[in-house]
PDB file of C-alpha atoms and ligand atoms in Angstrom:
ATOM      1  CA  UNK A   1    -161.844 -71.414 -70.396  1.00  0.00           C
ATOM      2  CA  UNK A   2    -158.557 -69.476 -70.487  1.00  0.00           C
ATOM      3  CA  UNK A   3    -156.010 -71.990 -69.249  1.00  0.00           C
ATOM      4  CA  UNK A   4    -157.701 -75.194 -70.384  1.00  0.00           C
ATOM      5  CA  UNK A   5    -155.524 -77.174 -72.840  1.00  0.00           C
ATOM      6  CA  UNK A   6    -158.539 -78.758 -74.559  1.00  0.00           C
ATOM      7  CA  UNK A   7    -160.197 -75.335 -75.060  1.00  0.00           C
ATOM      8  CA  UNK A   8    -156.896 -74.215 -76.619  1.00  0.00           C
ATOM      9  CA  UNK A   9    -157.043 -77.223 -78.964  1.00  0.00           C
ATOM     10  CA  UNK A  10    -160.615 -76.219 -79.983  1.00  0.00           C
ATOM     11  CA  UNK A  11    -159.378 -72.673 -80.730  1.00  0.00           C
ATOM     12  CA  UNK A  12    -156.370 -74.004 -82.676  1.00  0.00           C
ATOM     13  CA  UNK A  13    -153.902 -72.473 -80.195  1.00  0.00           C
ATOM     14  CA  UNK A  14    -152.406 -75.928 -79.493  1.00  0.00           C
ATOM     15  CA  UNK A  15    -151.928 -78.386 -82.381  1.00  0.00           C
ATOM     16  CA  UNK A  16    -153.839 -81.664 -82.461  1.00  0.00           C
ATOM     17  CA  UNK A  17    -154.152 -84.668 -84.733  1.00  0.00           C
ATOM     18  CA  UNK A  18    -157.817 -84.048 -85.508  1.00  0.00           C
ATOM     19  CA  UNK A  19    -159.934 -86.833 -86.962  1.00  0.00           C
ATOM     20  CA  UNK A  20    -163.469 -85.390 -86.676  1.00  0.00           C
ATOM     21  CA  UNK A  21    -165.277 -82.099 -86.031  1.00  0.00           C
ATOM     22  CA  UNK A  22    -168.857 -80.809 -86.063  1.00  0.00           C
ATOM     23  CA  UNK A  23    -170.722 -77.877 -84.457  1.00  0.00           C
ATOM     24  CA  UNK A  24    -170.744 -79.438 -80.974  1.00  0.00           C
ATOM     25  CA  UNK A  25    -167.655 -81.596 -80.661  1.00  0.00           C
ATOM     26  CA  UNK A  26    -164.283 -82.608 -82.028  1.00  0.00           C
ATOM     27  CA  UNK A  27    -162.115 -85.718 -81.882  1.00  0.00           C
ATOM     28  CA  UNK A  28    -158.340 -86.073 -82.045  1.00  0.00           C
ATOM     29  CA  UNK A  29    -155.628 -88.570 -81.191  1.00  0.00           C
ATOM     30  CA  UNK A  30    -154.477 -88.811 -77.580  1.00  0.00           C
ATOM     31  CA  UNK A  31    -150.944 -87.396 -77.245  1.00  0.00           C
ATOM     32  CA  UNK A  32    -149.875 -90.334 -75.045  1.00  0.00           C
ATOM     33  CA  UNK A  33    -151.794 -93.282 -76.510  1.00  0.00           C
ATOM     34  CA  UNK A  34    -152.490 -96.524 -74.669  1.00  0.00           C
ATOM     35  CA  UNK A  35    -153.316 -98.287 -77.969  1.00  0.00           C
ATOM     36  CA  UNK A  36    -152.915 -97.406 -81.668  1.00  0.00           C
ATOM     37  CA  UNK A  37    -155.699 -94.979 -82.583  1.00  0.00           C
ATOM     38  CA  UNK A  38    -156.443 -93.930 -78.968  1.00  0.00           C
ATOM     39  CA  UNK A  39    -158.870 -91.054 -79.572  1.00  0.00           C
ATOM     40  CA  UNK A  40    -160.453 -88.353 -77.409  1.00  0.00           C
ATOM     41  CA  UNK A  41    -163.876 -86.835 -78.177  1.00  0.00           C
ATOM     42  CA  UNK A  42    -164.605 -83.516 -76.501  1.00  0.00           C
ATOM     43  CA  UNK A  43    -167.432 -80.959 -76.495  1.00  0.00           C
ATOM     44  CA  UNK A  44    -166.218 -77.689 -78.046  1.00  0.00           C
ATOM     45  CA  UNK A  45    -167.715 -75.775 -75.146  1.00  0.00           C
ATOM     46  CA  UNK A  46    -165.939 -76.074 -71.790  1.00  0.00           C
ATOM     47  CA  UNK A  47    -167.675 -78.439 -69.362  1.00  0.00           C
ATOM     48  CA  UNK A  48    -165.480 -79.733 -66.562  1.00  0.00           C
ATOM     49  CA  UNK A  49    -166.827 -83.264 -66.237  1.00  0.00           C
ATOM     50  CA  UNK A  50    -169.663 -85.691 -66.884  1.00  0.00           C
ATOM     51  CA  UNK A  51    -171.864 -84.027 -64.249  1.00  0.00           C
ATOM     52  CA  UNK A  52    -171.504 -80.553 -65.794  1.00  0.00           C
ATOM     53  CA  UNK A  53    -172.032 -81.832 -69.341  1.00  0.00           C
ATOM     54  CA  UNK A  54    -175.680 -81.484 -70.485  1.00  0.00           C
ATOM     55  CA  UNK A  55    -177.232 -84.863 -71.318  1.00  0.00           C
ATOM     56  CA  UNK A  56    -178.064 -83.883 -74.899  1.00  0.00           C
ATOM     57  CA  UNK A  57    -174.376 -83.118 -75.562  1.00  0.00           C
ATOM     58  CA  UNK A  58    -173.391 -86.393 -73.852  1.00  0.00           C
ATOM     59  CA  UNK A  59    -175.789 -88.245 -76.152  1.00  0.00           C
ATOM     60  CA  UNK A  60    -174.287 -86.507 -79.175  1.00  0.00           C
ATOM     61  CA  UNK A  61    -170.790 -87.503 -78.026  1.00  0.00           C
ATOM     62  CA  UNK A  62    -171.967 -91.123 -77.700  1.00  0.00           C
ATOM     63  CA  UNK A  63    -173.453 -90.960 -81.221  1.00  0.00           C
ATOM     64  CA  UNK A  64    -170.173 -89.606 -82.615  1.00  0.00           C
ATOM     65  CA  UNK A  65    -168.207 -92.225 -80.619  1.00  0.00           C
ATOM     66  CA  UNK A  66    -170.232 -95.019 -82.245  1.00  0.00           C
ATOM     67  CA  UNK A  67    -169.687 -93.544 -85.711  1.00  0.00           C
ATOM     68  CA  UNK A  68    -165.923 -93.190 -85.093  1.00  0.00           C
ATOM     69  CA  UNK A  69    -165.681 -96.711 -83.618  1.00  0.00           C
ATOM     70  CA  UNK A  70    -166.989 -98.069 -86.930  1.00  0.00           C
ATOM     71  CA  UNK A  71    -164.616 -95.947 -88.973  1.00  0.00           C
ATOM     72  CA  UNK A  72    -161.602 -96.850 -86.832  1.00  0.00           C
ATOM     73  CA  UNK A  73    -162.494-100.526 -87.163  1.00  0.00           C
ATOM     74  CA  UNK A  74    -162.357-100.236 -90.955  1.00  0.00           C
ATOM     75  CA  UNK A  75    -159.250 -98.053 -91.106  1.00  0.00           C
ATOM     76  CA  UNK A  76    -157.109 -99.652 -88.382  1.00  0.00           C
ATOM     77  CA  UNK A  77    -158.300-103.254 -88.538  1.00  0.00           C
ATOM     78  CA  UNK A  78    -158.891-103.275 -84.808  1.00  0.00           C
ATOM     79  CA  UNK A  79    -161.067-106.059 -83.421  1.00  0.00           C
ATOM     80  CA  UNK A  80    -162.782-104.116 -80.608  1.00  0.00           C
ATOM     81  CA  UNK A  81    -162.839-100.926 -78.560  1.00  0.00           C
ATOM     82  CA  UNK A  82    -162.820 -99.740 -74.971  1.00  0.00           C
ATOM     83  CA  UNK A  83    -164.912 -96.619 -74.309  1.00  0.00           C
ATOM     84  CA  UNK A  84    -163.854 -94.773 -71.173  1.00  0.00           C
ATOM     85  CA  UNK A  85    -164.777 -91.628 -69.200  1.00  0.00           C
ATOM     86  CA  UNK A  86    -162.676 -90.620 -66.194  1.00  0.00           C
ATOM     87  CA  UNK A  87    -164.103 -88.520 -63.362  1.00  0.00           C
ATOM     88  CA  UNK A  88    -162.855 -86.900 -60.138  1.00  0.00           C
ATOM     89  CA  UNK A  89    -159.388 -87.969 -58.988  1.00  0.00           C
ATOM     90  CA  UNK A  90    -159.129 -90.263 -62.065  1.00  0.00           C
ATOM     91  CA  UNK A  91    -159.639 -87.330 -64.441  1.00  0.00           C
ATOM     92  CA  UNK A  92    -156.436 -85.508 -65.267  1.00  0.00           C
ATOM     93  CA  UNK A  93    -157.721 -82.911 -67.768  1.00  0.00           C
ATOM     94  CA  UNK A  94    -160.745 -81.036 -66.413  1.00  0.00           C
ATOM     95  CA  UNK A  95    -162.525 -80.585 -69.750  1.00  0.00           C
ATOM     96  CA  UNK A  96    -164.906 -83.476 -70.371  1.00  0.00           C
ATOM     97  CA  UNK A  97    -163.581 -86.094 -72.793  1.00  0.00           C
ATOM     98  CA  UNK A  98    -164.533 -89.565 -73.923  1.00  0.00           C
ATOM     99  CA  UNK A  99    -161.689 -92.003 -74.635  1.00  0.00           C
ATOM    100  CA  UNK A 100    -161.950 -94.536 -77.476  1.00  0.00           C
ATOM    101  CA  UNK A 101    -159.200 -97.135 -77.181  1.00  0.00           C
ATOM    102  CA  UNK A 102    -159.141 -99.470 -80.182  1.00  0.00           C
ATOM    103  CA  UNK A 103    -158.212-103.030 -79.226  1.00  0.00           C
ATOM    104  CA  UNK A 104    -156.441-105.684 -81.298  1.00  0.00           C
ATOM    105  CA  UNK A 105    -157.035-109.364 -80.728  1.00  0.00           C
ATOM    106  CA  UNK A 106    -153.362-110.283 -81.100  1.00  0.00           C
ATOM    107  CA  UNK A 107    -152.255-107.674 -78.530  1.00  0.00           C
ATOM    108  CA  UNK A 108    -153.532-107.671 -74.983  1.00  0.00           C
ATOM    109  CA  UNK A 109    -154.515-104.209 -73.691  1.00  0.00           C
ATOM    110  CA  UNK A 110    -152.302-104.521 -70.601  1.00  0.00           C
ATOM    111  CA  UNK A 111    -149.302-105.432 -72.774  1.00  0.00           C
ATOM    112  CA  UNK A 112    -149.963-102.318 -74.837  1.00  0.00           C
ATOM    113  CA  UNK A 113    -149.866-100.073 -71.788  1.00  0.00           C
ATOM    114  CA  UNK A 114    -146.716-101.692 -70.395  1.00  0.00           C
ATOM    115  CA  UNK A 115    -144.870-101.838 -73.715  1.00  0.00           C
ATOM    116  CA  UNK A 116    -145.540 -98.541 -75.436  1.00  0.00           C
ATOM    117  CA  UNK A 117    -142.735 -99.280 -77.897  1.00  0.00           C
ATOM    118  CA  UNK A 118    -145.196-101.683 -79.569  1.00  0.00           C
ATOM    119  CA  UNK A 119    -147.298 -98.706 -80.704  1.00  0.00           C
ATOM    120  CA  UNK A 120    -147.169 -97.316 -84.234  1.00  0.00           C
ATOM    121  CA  UNK A 121    -145.940 -93.772 -84.949  1.00  0.00           C
ATOM    122  CA  UNK A 122    -148.954 -91.465 -84.273  1.00  0.00           C
ATOM    123  CA  UNK A 123    -148.297 -89.541 -87.516  1.00  0.00           C
ATOM    124  CA  UNK A 124    -148.798 -92.810 -89.389  1.00  0.00           C
ATOM    125  CA  UNK A 125    -151.967 -93.639 -87.419  1.00  0.00           C
ATOM    126  CA  UNK A 126    -153.307 -90.118 -88.079  1.00  0.00           C
ATOM    127  CA  UNK A 127    -152.742 -90.555 -91.829  1.00  0.00           C
ATOM    128  CA  UNK A 128    -154.752 -93.787 -91.663  1.00  0.00           C
ATOM    129  CA  UNK A 129    -157.810 -92.352 -89.904  1.00  0.00           C
ATOM    130  CA  UNK A 130    -158.130 -88.621 -90.523  1.00  0.00           C
ATOM    131  CA  UNK A 131    -161.132 -87.386 -92.497  1.00  0.00           C
ATOM    132  CA  UNK A 132    -160.635 -87.332 -96.279  1.00  0.00           C
TER     133      UNK A 132
HETATM  134  P1  AMP B 201    -157.858 -88.279 -68.253  1.00  0.00           P
HETATM  135  O1  AMP B 201    -157.067 -88.998 -67.215  1.00  0.00           O
HETATM  136  O2  AMP B 201    -159.097 -89.025 -68.657  1.00  0.00           O
HETATM  137  O3  AMP B 201    -158.137 -86.838 -67.871  1.00  0.00           O
HETATM  138  O4  AMP B 201    -156.950 -88.282 -69.540  1.00  0.00           O
HETATM  139  C1  AMP B 201    -156.470 -87.135 -70.159  1.00  0.00           C
HETATM  140  C2  AMP B 201    -155.872 -87.588 -71.470  1.00  0.00           C
HETATM  141  O5  AMP B 201    -155.547 -86.429 -72.230  1.00  0.00           O
HETATM  142  C3  AMP B 201    -154.579 -88.412 -71.323  1.00  0.00           C
HETATM  143  O6  AMP B 201    -154.767 -89.665 -71.967  1.00  0.00           O
HETATM  144  C4  AMP B 201    -153.527 -87.545 -72.023  1.00  0.00           C
HETATM  145  O7  AMP B 201    -152.562 -88.305 -72.714  1.00  0.00           O
HETATM  146  C5  AMP B 201    -154.381 -86.709 -72.959  1.00  0.00           C
HETATM  147  N1  AMP B 201    -153.807 -85.421 -73.343  1.00  0.00           N
HETATM  148  C6  AMP B 201    -153.250 -84.477 -72.547  1.00  0.00           C
HETATM  149  N2  AMP B 201    -152.846 -83.411 -73.263  1.00  0.00           N
HETATM  150  C7  AMP B 201    -153.145 -83.676 -74.558  1.00  0.00           C
HETATM  151  C8  AMP B 201    -152.971 -82.966 -75.783  1.00  0.00           C
HETATM  152  N3  AMP B 201    -152.402 -81.766 -75.832  1.00  0.00           N
HETATM  153  N4  AMP B 201    -153.407 -83.556 -76.934  1.00  0.00           N
HETATM  154  C9  AMP B 201    -153.981 -84.788 -76.901  1.00  0.00           C
HETATM  155  N5  AMP B 201    -154.183 -85.498 -75.770  1.00  0.00           N
HETATM  156  C10 AMP B 201    -153.765 -84.958 -74.613  1.00  0.00           C
HETATM  157 ZN1   ZN B 202    -161.818 -76.433 -71.692  1.00  0.00          ZN
END
C-alpha cells in the first residue's frame, strides 16, 4: 500500500534493522523499543490487521516468532518473552505486526518502559542478533 511505512520497509524505501526474511514475512527491530531486542514480524503483503490476515500467514508468523524467540534467547541472554498483537484503537501502524519483547529476569518490564535509558544502543543489539 502506497503510504504504509511497513510496506516501504519491505520495499527497502525506509531503512530497518532487519533480523529475518523469507518469502512471506520479515522481522526487524522496533524503532522505539520497550525492551532490548524488541522485534516486529510482519507479512510482506499488506494486511491491515489480524482480521484481514489469512490464517495460514498468521500461522507462519507464529512459527517464525517461535524460531526467533529461541534465537533471541541464545543471542541476548533474555530469560523470557512477551508476544503481543495490537488491534483497533491500540494498533498504531495499520499493517499487521507481531511484537516480540524479550524479557530479562533482573529487569522488570514496567521499569524498562519507564526508564528507556536502561536500554542498550539498538545498533549494538542489531549486531548481536542479525542473521549471519
Ligand atoms: P502498534 O501500536 O502495535 O501499532 O505498534 C507499532 C510499533 O511500530 C511501535 O512499537 C513503533 O515503535 C514501531 N514502529 C513505527 N515505525 C517504525 C519503523 N520505521 N521501524 C521500526 N518500527 C517502527
Ligand atoms: Zn503495508
